[in-house]
Amino acid sequence: MTKRPTILDVARHAGVSKSTVSLVLQNSPSVKNSTRIAVEEAMAKIGYVYNRSAAGLRGASSGLIGLVINDLRNPFFTEFAASVQMTFAEKGFATVVANTDEDPTLQANVIASMIEHGVNAFVISPTYANDKTVFDRLERSGIPTMQVLRQVDERTDVFPFFSLDYQTGSRLAARHLAEMGCENIAFVGGLEDRPVTLERVSGYDELMEAEQRRKTYFYGRPSRAFGRNIARRIAKDQNRPDGLICFSDLVALGMISGFAETGIQPGKDVRIIGFDDIEESSLCYPRLSTIRCDVSSFGKSAADALLGWLEKGSKPEAVKRYPVELIVRQSTLQF
Amino acid sequence: MTKRPTILDVARHAGVSKSTVSLVLQNSPSVKNSTRIAVEEAMAKIGYVYNRSAAGLRGASSGLIGLVINDLRNPFFTEFAASVQMTFAEKGFATVVANTDEDPTLQANVIASMIEHGVNAFVISPTYANDKTVFDRLERSGIPTMQVLRQVDERTDVFPFFSLDYQTGSRLAARHLAEMGCENIAFVGGLEDRPVTLERVSGYDELMEAEQRRKTYFYGRPSRAFGRNIARRIAKDQNRPDGLICFSDLVALGMISGFAETGIQPGKDVRIIGFDDIEESSLCYPRLSTIRCDVSSFGKSAADALLGWLEKGSKPEAVKRYPVELIVRQSTLQF
DNA sequence: CTGAAAGCGCTTACAG
DNA sequence: CTGAAAGCGCTTACAG
């Protein structure tokens, strides 16, 4: 196991000084092209590997970005994380990722660890715990930090908040069901009082109030299991809603499967619309109408905004919401 | 923006030398407890943050582990990745993650980048391209590297390979269908000639040959869409199989939804069994029988094995397969 | 148990 | 366009 070569070895092989090698590494324009090529050949020949620890010590960027996600097993967040990571990779940044599993203590730990590693920036989809100290520490660290998908800290001037326009989404869903002739529209899923739930309910509330309709909520974990349970519960109810806006596609898919067990046909006997537009929604039977949240391109946009901040110093706007889109499929149509 | 404090500042505040501070940082047992406490208080007071770049330069471990995944959007791999990352985090290791999206060039790039960052070890679920150079480079780097879920490089003595016992799984599935009285059992999904497909087919092949039954394959991308299409295609066929072993739950779920559209009831008109046991499989209707691959605890085991290699020098065995389990639910029963 | 000194591999002015 | 020199913040023997 021979010692790994340094710029000094490269310099010797290329017949230049070690500063010149460093300049080549920085892609400095002040190096003659022939010299650059000679140096690069020397690096290839002796198997030189850039040592970022050394560079970092001298003040260079670590090339590391921290990505902290509250629930990495949830496909919605996974899609986001994958998109962000790949956007960073394109620009040469490596992503240090951590799943906090909604645990604020774990979140504090992983963020502390990432700061030690010298990450250049943070993208955080935070836990809902009211843990100000972690954001305080981030502020003191001076590391550019974006909160995404969940606004937990109100200092959006410090920690820009990017998300999707859920309010418009739920208004579109409610209006669509109303236009399809639904009399009794309910909202299903989402934990009460959570910011995301409030947002995804608000457009529904708005329309119901404007049209003086009765509002009905079935709150709960936005899971497939919850959707199925609610569907089975209300299946027997004569006065059950004839229009259902679900917190997420997962809830809606659970409802479809729950209704299937009880002989109720979505699209015919009841209209259901989801939220997110995950892949399965266009493949299930009946096809699920939904509010499309293009997480993948949202992730790319958020990552690009952060890179702009990092590389050009252009701080993103304090709050930004990306548009969502109504997708009409079988589950809200007579088919 | 005042300069960030160093161990020298801590030393001054605590009234000790900087070596002592360093020793405290290493958790060295040769520091008096009262001294340790004084140092820790000083660190807290002046907001000291450990600089890993500096430590790394001097030879300390980077505390970084690279996790390279061929398809991070696939829930199967996501579950694995989340589990691995959290196991590492428990031991204080940060995880640098990258999705290669089955692109060998991208894979080579992200691995090179991670080596520059000085990762202490690699967990790689590789792309299928025959890119030996990347593994050659890994071998030269001397960084402990495990291949998981897909064996691409045959040097398992160098790169231990951990996966799940798919062969037994598919044998269990085939035997179960045979015992349930199926006459004509087919295998659906999976790209032909891929190692994973070969493994997931092998147990089926074995049993079919042992019992001199006819083998039927419907190869294709292991997606929901593919499952649905095959279901709709064979729905009309009078001689269609009465037992279906699917490459993955996704394929099986697609088939269930495809059959639903054509009025065929899984469990009654045809028996279907999946592979993986994703969450949805216990919630869909009818409930899906499947071969459970506990990816989450597999991830934890693989991560633990790597940590043992890293911390105790105990190299994992060359090839290890974790057991899978037959889960019988409605889709293979008369219900 | 603690201190003084050397050095890890880079980058960054500064000369030339 | 290139070279010599200082120094980033740690760790690691080595004394004491």
XYZ file of C-alpha atoms (C1' of nucleotides) in Angstrom:
702
model
C 0.000 0.000 0.000
C 2.090 2.910 -1.298
C 1.309 6.456 -0.203
C -1.087 8.292 -2.382
C 0.572 10.853 -4.676
C 0.353 14.589 -3.947
C 0.599 17.632 -6.141
C 4.297 17.588 -5.428
C 4.661 14.221 -7.132
C 2.615 15.490 -10.025
C 4.801 18.580 -10.228
C 7.958 16.479 -10.350
C 6.589 14.241 -13.078
C 5.373 17.155 -15.145
C 8.522 19.192 -14.539
C 6.699 22.196 -13.084
C 6.273 23.688 -9.610
C 3.520 22.567 -7.301
C 1.770 25.945 -7.582
C 1.319 25.334 -11.253
C -0.285 21.995 -10.539
C -2.619 23.696 -8.090
C -3.498 26.287 -10.717
C -4.350 23.523 -13.165
C -6.556 21.973 -10.504
C -8.423 25.293 -10.127
C -8.857 25.537 -13.860
C -7.022 28.827 -13.713
C -6.890 30.589 -17.102
C -3.348 31.755 -16.458
C -1.818 28.385 -17.239
C -0.478 27.777 -20.701
C -2.392 25.093 -22.503
C 0.590 22.889 -23.186
C 1.535 23.049 -19.506
C -1.981 22.135 -18.478
C -1.935 19.111 -20.731
C 1.460 18.012 -19.444
C 0.218 18.294 -15.881
C -2.964 16.417 -16.634
C -1.005 13.627 -18.248
C 1.269 13.402 -15.240
C -1.784 13.200 -12.952
C -3.259 10.410 -15.005
C 0.031 8.528 -15.153
C 0.731 8.475 -11.449
C -2.915 8.102 -10.459
C -3.207 11.377 -8.642
C -6.390 11.937 -6.597
C -7.358 15.390 -5.483
C -7.370 15.710 -1.708
C -10.342 17.834 -0.729
C -9.516 17.791 2.944
C -6.302 19.619 2.280
C -7.981 22.001 -0.109
C -10.810 22.607 2.350
C -8.369 23.457 5.071
C -6.846 26.140 2.920
C -10.267 27.682 2.342
C -11.525 25.971 -0.762
C -15.163 24.963 -1.007
C -15.888 21.478 0.269
C -18.128 20.718 -2.669
C -20.540 19.095 -0.254
C -24.201 20.009 0.165
C -26.375 18.748 2.991
C -29.829 17.361 2.222
C -31.954 16.690 5.283
C -35.284 14.990 4.790
C -37.969 14.252 7.347
C -39.135 11.026 5.694
C -36.964 9.496 3.050
C -39.141 6.412 2.689
C -42.071 8.436 1.443
C -41.959 8.372 -2.375
C -42.913 12.034 -2.501
C -39.777 13.046 -0.614
C -37.641 10.413 -2.308
C -38.495 11.782 -5.701
C -37.609 15.230 -4.452
C -34.343 14.077 -2.902
C -33.259 12.170 -6.002
C -33.955 15.147 -8.207
C -32.069 17.545 -5.941
C -29.111 15.202 -5.623
C -28.799 14.715 -9.359
C -28.987 18.446 -10.015
C -26.162 18.979 -7.544
C -24.128 16.151 -9.060
C -24.347 17.788 -12.480
C -22.580 20.807 -11.045
C -19.975 18.694 -9.311
C -21.421 18.874 -5.813
C -21.677 15.735 -3.720
C -24.759 15.398 -1.540
C -24.652 14.315 2.076
C -28.102 13.023 2.815
C -29.870 12.176 6.044
C -33.298 10.882 6.874
C -34.500 12.319 10.170
C -37.628 10.199 10.376
C -39.481 13.146 11.937
C -37.142 13.028 14.916
C -35.934 16.535 15.919
C -33.044 15.177 17.979
C -31.764 13.142 15.084
C -32.232 16.191 12.891
C -30.099 18.315 15.205
C -27.408 15.631 15.234
C -27.176 15.153 11.503
C -27.122 18.886 10.882
C -24.321 19.324 13.408
C -22.409 16.536 11.742
C -22.869 18.085 8.315
C -21.625 21.439 9.565
C -18.483 19.708 10.832
C -18.021 18.226 7.406
C -18.098 21.740 6.029
C -21.103 21.475 3.750
C -21.436 24.580 1.596
C -25.205 24.734 1.829
C -28.287 23.026 3.173
C -31.600 21.920 1.741
C -33.883 20.963 4.595
C -37.339 19.520 4.669
C -37.602 19.867 8.432
C -39.355 17.928 11.137
C -42.331 19.675 12.644
C -40.861 20.005 16.099
C -40.490 23.559 17.247
C -36.726 23.278 17.546
C -35.541 26.826 17.019
C -32.051 26.087 18.288
C -31.106 24.146 15.198
C -32.072 27.014 12.915
C -30.320 29.442 15.222
C -27.187 27.435 14.870
C -27.590 27.366 11.117
C -27.954 31.133 11.079
C -24.794 31.570 13.132
C -22.913 29.189 10.862
C -23.647 31.474 7.935
C -24.237 28.471 5.686
C -26.852 29.163 2.987
C -29.898 27.139 3.974
C -33.210 26.621 2.255
C -36.268 25.137 3.874
C -38.414 23.207 1.461
C -41.874 21.665 1.454
C -42.472 22.532 5.120
C -42.023 25.962 6.546
C -40.972 25.534 10.139
C -38.863 28.604 10.791
C -40.543 31.927 10.100
C -37.306 33.718 9.171
C -37.783 33.180 5.457
C -35.514 36.163 4.818
C -32.736 34.038 6.298
C -33.986 30.609 5.249
C -35.889 30.975 1.974
C -38.891 28.700 1.794
C -39.780 26.889 -1.429
C -42.842 24.753 -1.839
C -45.742 23.959 -4.124
C -48.962 25.915 -4.394
C -51.169 23.506 -2.493
C -53.861 26.086 -1.826
C -54.577 26.623 -5.501
C -54.453 22.864 -5.950
C -57.156 22.189 -3.433
C -59.289 24.983 -4.862
C -58.975 23.426 -8.323
C -59.966 20.053 -6.922
C -62.973 21.439 -5.067
C -64.149 23.424 -8.059
C -63.795 20.410 -10.336
C -65.925 18.239 -8.058
C -68.515 21.016 -7.732
C -68.655 21.363 -11.501
C -69.109 17.612 -11.837
C -72.276 18.002 -9.798
C -71.138 16.793 -6.390
C -73.448 17.984 -3.623
C -71.555 16.867 -0.587
C -67.804 17.276 -0.841
C -65.484 16.086 1.935
C -61.770 16.360 2.573
C -60.027 13.131 3.576
C -56.635 12.611 5.217
C -53.859 14.755 6.618
C -53.026 15.363 10.238
C -55.042 18.230 11.652
C -53.259 21.525 12.278
C -50.153 20.601 10.373
C -49.099 23.400 8.057
C -49.230 21.159 4.985
C -52.710 19.989 5.884
C -53.861 23.559 6.454
C -52.582 24.476 3.018
C -54.072 21.502 1.269
C -57.406 22.175 2.967
C -57.456 25.947 2.525
C -58.503 26.036 -1.137
C -61.291 23.588 -0.366
C -62.450 25.694 2.595
C -62.370 28.780 0.447
C -64.614 27.347 -2.250
C -66.989 25.675 0.175
C -67.450 28.945 2.020
C -67.879 30.954 -1.156
C -70.619 28.608 -2.303
C -72.052 28.180 1.186
C -71.602 24.442 1.180
C -71.145 22.242 4.179
C -67.553 21.251 4.974
C -66.673 17.761 6.135
C -63.268 16.562 7.232
C -61.865 13.140 7.887
C -58.453 13.822 9.340
C -55.799 11.156 9.788
C -52.374 9.937 8.731
C -52.108 10.436 4.995
C -51.545 6.765 4.308
C -53.034 4.116 2.111
C -54.256 2.276 5.207
C -56.130 5.315 6.482
C -57.833 5.860 3.114
C -58.934 2.262 2.989
C -60.330 2.384 6.507
C -62.297 5.548 5.909
C -63.699 4.149 2.677
C -64.869 0.995 4.388
C -66.332 3.020 7.214
C -68.348 5.411 5.090
C -69.312 2.810 2.516
C -72.390 1.821 4.537
C -73.423 5.391 5.246
C -76.443 6.437 3.172
C -75.524 10.094 3.529
C -71.908 9.653 2.657
C -70.203 12.370 0.605
C -70.458 12.077 -3.162
C -67.191 13.951 -3.704
C -63.905 13.245 -1.952
C -60.780 15.355 -2.039
C -57.913 13.366 -0.644
C -54.872 14.791 1.075
C -52.661 12.632 -1.127
C -52.851 10.045 -3.871
C -51.897 7.428 -1.316
C -55.066 8.185 0.648
C -57.123 8.198 -2.541
C -55.659 4.886 -3.683
C -56.429 3.419 -0.288
C -60.009 4.636 -0.640
C -60.344 3.140 -4.098
C -59.211 -0.207 -2.782
C -61.489 0.111 0.275
C -64.462 0.941 -1.913
C -63.633 -1.953 -4.228
C -64.022 -4.327 -1.311
C -67.468 -2.946 -0.569
C -68.705 -2.873 -4.151
C -68.686 0.884 -4.606
C -67.324 2.153 -7.911
C -65.358 5.367 -7.873
C -66.303 7.478 -10.843
C -69.818 6.044 -10.818
C -71.005 5.882 -7.224
C -68.627 8.461 -5.836
C -66.030 10.865 -7.201
C -62.523 10.842 -5.823
C -59.630 13.129 -6.496
C -56.121 12.776 -5.120
C -53.133 15.041 -4.636
C -49.519 14.618 -5.937
C -49.931 12.530 -9.109
C -47.618 9.689 -8.259
C -46.911 7.205 -11.019
C -49.467 4.701 -9.840
C -52.342 7.172 -10.204
C -52.290 6.960 -13.966
C -52.078 3.171 -13.878
C -54.601 2.108 -11.247
C -58.160 1.211 -11.977
C -60.081 3.412 -12.188
C -57.429 5.985 -13.153
C -57.169 8.564 -10.443
C -57.949 12.225 -11.033
C -55.502 14.318 -9.064
C -53.662 17.544 -8.500
C -50.286 17.083 -10.088
C -47.326 18.279 -8.047
C -44.316 17.880 -10.266
C -41.887 17.157 -7.420
C -39.124 16.190 -9.720
C -38.965 19.500 -11.543
C -39.684 21.288 -8.285
C -36.610 19.600 -6.815
C -34.549 20.686 -9.771
C -35.748 24.290 -9.458
C -35.062 24.420 -5.751
C -31.605 22.939 -6.264
C -30.879 25.424 -9.038
C -31.972 28.314 -6.822
C -29.627 27.143 -4.103
C -26.755 26.727 -6.557
C -27.381 30.267 -7.779
C -27.143 31.480 -4.216
C -23.953 29.537 -3.674
C -22.180 30.347 -6.890
C -23.462 33.770 -7.868
C -24.527 35.029 -4.486
C -28.072 35.600 -5.695
C -30.163 34.807 -2.652
C -33.474 33.175 -3.581
C -36.704 35.023 -2.890
C -38.037 34.521 0.620
C -41.083 32.477 -0.309
C -41.771 30.756 -3.563
C -44.528 28.368 -4.526
C -44.435 26.363 -7.689
C -47.676 25.821 -9.618
C -49.693 22.621 -9.516
C -52.105 21.285 -12.105
C -55.516 19.616 -12.214
C -55.412 16.222 -13.934
C -58.829 14.799 -14.749
C -59.065 11.020 -15.105
C -61.674 8.340 -14.567
C -62.193 8.616 -10.824
C -64.111 11.874 -11.106
C -65.887 11.148 -14.386
C -68.837 9.051 -15.322
C -67.128 6.351 -17.352
C -18.691 37.401 10.240
C -15.981 36.613 12.778
C -13.568 33.794 12.090
C -14.623 30.454 13.382
C -12.809 29.374 16.544
C -10.081 26.726 16.458
C -8.751 24.362 19.059
C -6.234 27.054 19.919
C -9.023 29.372 21.008
C -10.571 26.570 22.999
C -7.208 25.854 24.605
C -6.796 29.480 25.633
C -10.284 29.632 27.126
C -9.846 26.391 28.994
C -6.322 27.219 30.082
C -4.752 24.115 28.563
C -2.572 23.373 25.555
C -4.054 22.659 22.185
C -2.881 19.050 22.289
C -5.080 18.536 25.283
C -8.059 19.889 23.404
C -7.295 17.530 20.560
C -7.102 14.639 23.003
C -10.515 15.576 24.377
C -11.849 15.612 20.821
C -10.516 12.068 20.303
C -12.148 10.930 23.529
C -8.725 9.888 24.712
C -8.817 8.152 28.091
C -5.612 9.863 29.163
C -7.331 13.173 29.895
C -8.350 13.915 33.471
C -12.075 14.187 33.815
C -12.061 17.662 35.264
C -9.877 18.840 32.386
C -12.201 17.238 29.880
C -15.181 19.032 31.369
C -13.384 22.366 31.404
C -12.475 21.915 27.749
C -15.984 20.918 26.794
C -17.395 23.965 28.548
C -14.956 26.210 26.732
C -15.984 24.657 23.421
C -19.638 25.250 24.144
C -19.031 28.821 25.291
C -17.127 29.999 22.249
C -19.160 27.922 19.799
C -16.353 25.732 18.626
C -17.041 23.504 15.627
C -14.775 20.592 14.833
C -13.046 21.015 11.498
C -12.969 17.666 9.801
C -10.992 18.905 6.818
C -8.082 19.702 9.080
C -8.426 16.436 10.919
C -8.711 14.534 7.666
C -5.559 16.108 6.372
C -3.692 14.854 9.401
C -4.892 11.347 8.763
C -8.095 11.107 10.738
C -11.062 9.287 9.284
C -13.369 11.467 7.231
C -16.436 9.954 8.825
C -17.996 9.839 5.381
C -19.385 6.758 3.673
C -20.402 6.655 0.033
C -23.739 5.099 -0.940
C -24.201 4.648 -4.666
C -27.581 3.464 -5.892
C -28.644 2.574 -9.410
C -32.239 3.752 -8.998
C -33.078 5.848 -6.004
C -36.642 6.460 -7.114
C -37.512 2.807 -6.848
C -39.084 2.240 -3.412
C -37.160 -0.995 -3.017
C -33.818 0.781 -3.241
C -35.049 3.801 -1.324
C -36.005 1.663 1.612
C -32.592 0.064 1.468
C -30.801 3.393 1.215
C -32.734 4.951 4.086
C -32.012 1.990 6.291
C -28.303 1.989 5.473
C -28.004 5.739 5.975
C -29.690 5.630 9.372
C -27.498 2.771 10.551
C -24.429 4.774 9.585
C -25.782 7.903 11.275
C -26.192 6.007 14.543
C -22.464 5.344 14.512
C -21.651 8.940 13.646
C -20.967 8.413 9.964
C -22.417 10.807 7.434
C -23.593 9.319 4.160
C -22.786 10.775 0.779
C -25.430 9.442 -1.527
C -25.762 9.394 -5.284
C -28.360 8.095 -7.662
C -26.744 6.835 -10.848
C -29.995 6.212 -12.704
C -28.431 3.135 -14.324
C -25.880 5.335 -16.073
C -22.355 3.877 -15.841
C -20.703 7.184 -16.745
C -22.534 8.976 -13.994
C -21.615 6.134 -11.691
C -17.921 6.518 -12.498
C -18.147 10.265 -11.895
C -19.869 10.119 -8.550
C -17.521 7.417 -7.310
C -14.511 9.484 -8.349
C -15.975 12.472 -6.557
C -16.580 10.459 -3.409
C -13.011 9.180 -3.435
C -11.811 12.787 -3.586
C -13.955 13.533 -0.582
C -12.150 10.780 1.228
C -15.055 8.489 2.002
C -14.005 5.695 4.342
C -16.059 3.034 2.615
C -18.526 2.341 -0.163
C -21.851 0.574 -0.433
C -22.698 0.183 -4.088
C -25.737 -1.169 -5.822
C -24.109 -0.915 -9.233
C -25.385 -0.289 -12.712
C -25.341 -3.305 -14.976
C -22.818 -1.940 -17.401
C -19.660 -3.963 -17.643
C -17.499 -1.115 -16.430
C -14.564 -2.883 -14.831
C -12.472 0.279 -14.676
C -14.520 1.719 -11.877
C -14.050 -1.357 -9.714
C -10.388 -1.453 -10.645
C -10.042 2.066 -9.381
C -11.866 1.157 -6.207
C -9.508 -1.733 -5.655
C -6.477 0.487 -6.140
C -7.907 3.061 -3.749
C -7.988 0.444 -1.030
C -11.332 1.751 0.222
C -13.515 -1.025 1.687
C -16.319 -1.525 -0.808
C -19.367 -3.753 -0.708
C -21.550 -4.527 -3.670
C -25.146 -5.067 -2.725
C -28.280 -6.375 -4.420
C -26.549 -6.759 -7.774
C -23.329 -8.592 -8.272
C -21.524 -6.931 -11.130
C -17.887 -7.516 -10.317
C -16.899 -11.115 -9.795
C -14.098 -10.324 -7.336
C -16.270 -10.917 -4.297
C -13.130 -11.575 -2.277
C -12.307 -7.921 -2.828
C -15.845 -6.546 -3.003
C -18.074 -8.698 -0.792
C -21.518 -9.186 -2.252
C -24.614 -9.093 -0.050
C -28.074 -9.768 -1.319
C -31.287 -11.623 -0.601
C -31.957 -15.252 -1.323
C -34.130 -14.760 -4.349
C -33.696 -18.283 -5.597
C -35.264 -19.817 -2.520
C -37.969 -17.172 -2.724
C -38.996 -18.106 -6.206
C -38.937 -21.793 -5.323
C -41.246 -21.111 -2.379
C -43.584 -19.182 -4.637
C -43.665 -21.901 -7.277
C -44.222 -24.639 -4.751
C -47.030 -22.699 -3.109
C -48.855 -22.237 -6.420
C -48.342 -25.891 -7.265
C -49.736 -26.915 -3.911
C -52.732 -24.657 -4.460
C -53.496 -26.742 -7.523
C -52.268 -24.515 -10.316
C -51.677 -26.429 -13.541
C -50.065 -23.799 -15.657
C -47.659 -21.552 -13.815
C -45.945 -18.633 -15.533
C -43.282 -16.148 -14.531
C -44.046 -12.499 -15.293
C -41.729 -9.510 -15.462
C -38.019 -8.849 -15.174
C -35.611 -8.072 -17.963
C -34.272 -11.226 -19.540
C -30.676 -12.205 -18.769
C -30.246 -9.736 -15.944
C -28.653 -11.392 -12.954
C -31.537 -10.442 -10.671
C -34.042 -11.879 -13.099
C -32.028 -15.058 -13.436
C -32.042 -15.437 -9.673
C -35.704 -14.701 -9.267
C -36.515 -17.160 -12.034
C -34.145 -19.909 -10.973
C -36.222 -21.340 -8.142
C -39.242 -21.415 -10.414
C -37.261 -23.154 -13.145
C -35.969 -25.651 -10.657
C -39.399 -26.676 -9.418
C -40.978 -26.714 -12.860
C -38.223 -28.986 -14.114
C -38.406 -31.239 -11.091
C -42.122 -31.712 -11.629
C -41.820 -31.790 -15.416
C -44.138 -28.873 -15.905
C -44.138 -26.450 -18.783
C -42.344 -23.144 -18.187
C -43.763 -19.895 -19.483
C -42.104 -16.491 -19.269
C -43.380 -13.018 -19.890
C -40.260 -10.893 -19.650
C -40.327 -7.118 -19.457
C -39.582 -4.097 -17.308
C -40.617 -4.912 -13.759
C -43.108 -2.053 -13.600
C -46.730 -1.634 -12.715
C -47.448 -0.624 -16.311
C -45.929 -3.817 -17.673
C -47.954 -5.953 -15.275
C -51.143 -4.229 -16.260
C -50.446 -4.649 -19.961
C -49.664 -8.342 -19.660
C -52.818 -8.883 -17.603
C -54.972 -7.203 -20.199
C -53.271 -9.104 -22.972
C -53.686 -12.557 -21.467
C -57.140 -11.846 -20.029
C -58.798 -12.925 -23.273
C -56.658 -15.990 -23.708
C -58.576 -19.187 -22.941
C -55.361 -21.034 -22.204
C -53.884 -18.387 -19.996
C -51.874 -19.500 -16.978
C -53.786 -20.142 -13.758
C -50.783 -19.303 -11.584
C -48.573 -16.248 -11.914
C -45.285 -15.583 -10.182
C -44.385 -11.968 -10.590
C -40.882 -10.573 -10.618
C -41.953 -7.911 -8.124
C -44.990 -6.713 -6.221
C -45.172 -3.769 -8.583
C -45.710 -6.130 -11.500
C -48.258 -8.113 -9.498
C -50.146 -4.999 -8.475
C -50.208 -3.884 -12.088
C -51.637 -7.271 -13.039
C -54.313 -7.062 -10.361
C -55.400 -3.713 -11.659
C -55.266 -4.948 -15.276
C -57.364 -7.985 -14.399
C -59.833 -5.786 -12.499
C -60.491 -3.883 -15.703
C -61.277 -7.075 -17.551
C -63.452 -8.608 -14.852
C -61.036 -11.328 -13.776
C -60.722 -11.861 -10.030
C -57.305 -12.758 -8.669
C -57.647 -15.420 -6.009
C -60.725 -16.809 -7.750
C -60.059 -16.889 -11.484
C -56.300 -16.808 -11.278
C -53.658 -16.964 -8.562
C -51.003 -14.287 -8.328
C -47.988 -14.018 -6.124
C -45.567 -11.094 -5.965
C -42.014 -10.535 -4.763
C -40.719 -7.989 -2.181
C -43.709 -7.372 0.100
C -43.934 -3.631 -0.225
C -46.371 -1.887 2.095
C -49.130 -1.683 -0.460
C -49.289 -5.444 -0.878
C -50.963 -5.932 2.478
C -53.421 -3.136 1.787
C -54.553 -3.658 -1.782
C -57.598 -5.617 -2.773
C -57.318 -8.507 -2.983
C -54.360 -8.655 -0.550
C -51.295 -9.816 -2.403
C -49.467 -13.023 -1.533
C -45.790 -12.458 -1.920
C -42.201 -13.347 -1.081
C -41.153 -10.992 1.651
C -37.732 -9.413 1.258
C -37.143 -7.429 4.388
C -35.031 -4.750 2.708
C -34.996 -2.567 5.731
C -33.369 -5.098 8.024
C -31.236 -6.291 5.126
C -29.965 -2.720 4.779
C -29.191 -2.590 8.453
C -27.302 -5.891 8.314
C -25.279 -4.859 5.301
C -24.441 -1.526 6.919
C -23.421 -3.269 10.138
C -21.192 -5.661 8.229
C -19.470 -2.742 6.540
C -19.050 -0.905 9.841
C -17.478 -4.029 11.318
C -15.045 -4.101 8.426
C -14.256 -0.439 8.892
C -13.959 -0.355 12.653
C -12.770 -3.803 13.593
C -11.155 -4.822 10.349
C -13.361 -7.903 10.103
C -13.910 -8.253 6.384
C -17.406 -9.554 5.564
C -17.762 -12.963 3.966
C -17.460 -12.915 0.181
C -21.079 -13.729 -0.604
C -23.999 -13.562 1.734
C -27.691 -13.952 1.045
C -30.333 -13.046 3.562
C -33.415 -15.239 3.844
C -36.781 -14.371 2.363
C -40.198 -15.566 3.444
C -43.427 -16.744 1.830
C -46.418 -14.604 2.811
C -49.779 -16.085 1.867
C -52.681 -13.684 1.410
C -55.863 -13.502 -0.621
C -54.425 -13.385 -4.117
C -53.408 -17.047 -4.096
C -56.326 -18.334 -2.028
C -59.916 -19.082 -2.820
C -61.603 -16.358 -0.801
C -1.708 13.582 32.650
C -0.092 17.850 29.593
C 3.035 20.866 26.470
C 6.087 22.100 22.325
C 6.961 20.888 17.656
C 6.469 18.923 13.200
C 3.785 18.106 9.350
C -0.515 16.415 6.615
C -1.570 18.438 1.146
C -3.290 21.883 -0.454
C -4.181 27.471 -1.838
C -2.865 32.017 -1.983
C -0.617 36.163 -2.389
C 3.773 37.735 -3.956
C 7.739 37.993 -6.932
C 9.775 37.456 -11.144
C 2.954 32.422 -17.360
C 5.608 29.996 -13.207
C 8.281 29.442 -8.603
C 9.286 29.916 -3.411
C 7.096 30.543 0.916
C 3.616 30.871 4.375
C -0.134 28.932 6.610
C -5.017 26.707 6.987
C -6.524 23.585 11.828
C -5.842 19.689 13.133
C -3.098 14.912 14.996
C 0.733 12.551 16.448
C 4.788 11.075 18.419
C 7.902 12.721 21.884
C 9.261 14.725 26.241
C 8.414 15.752 30.728
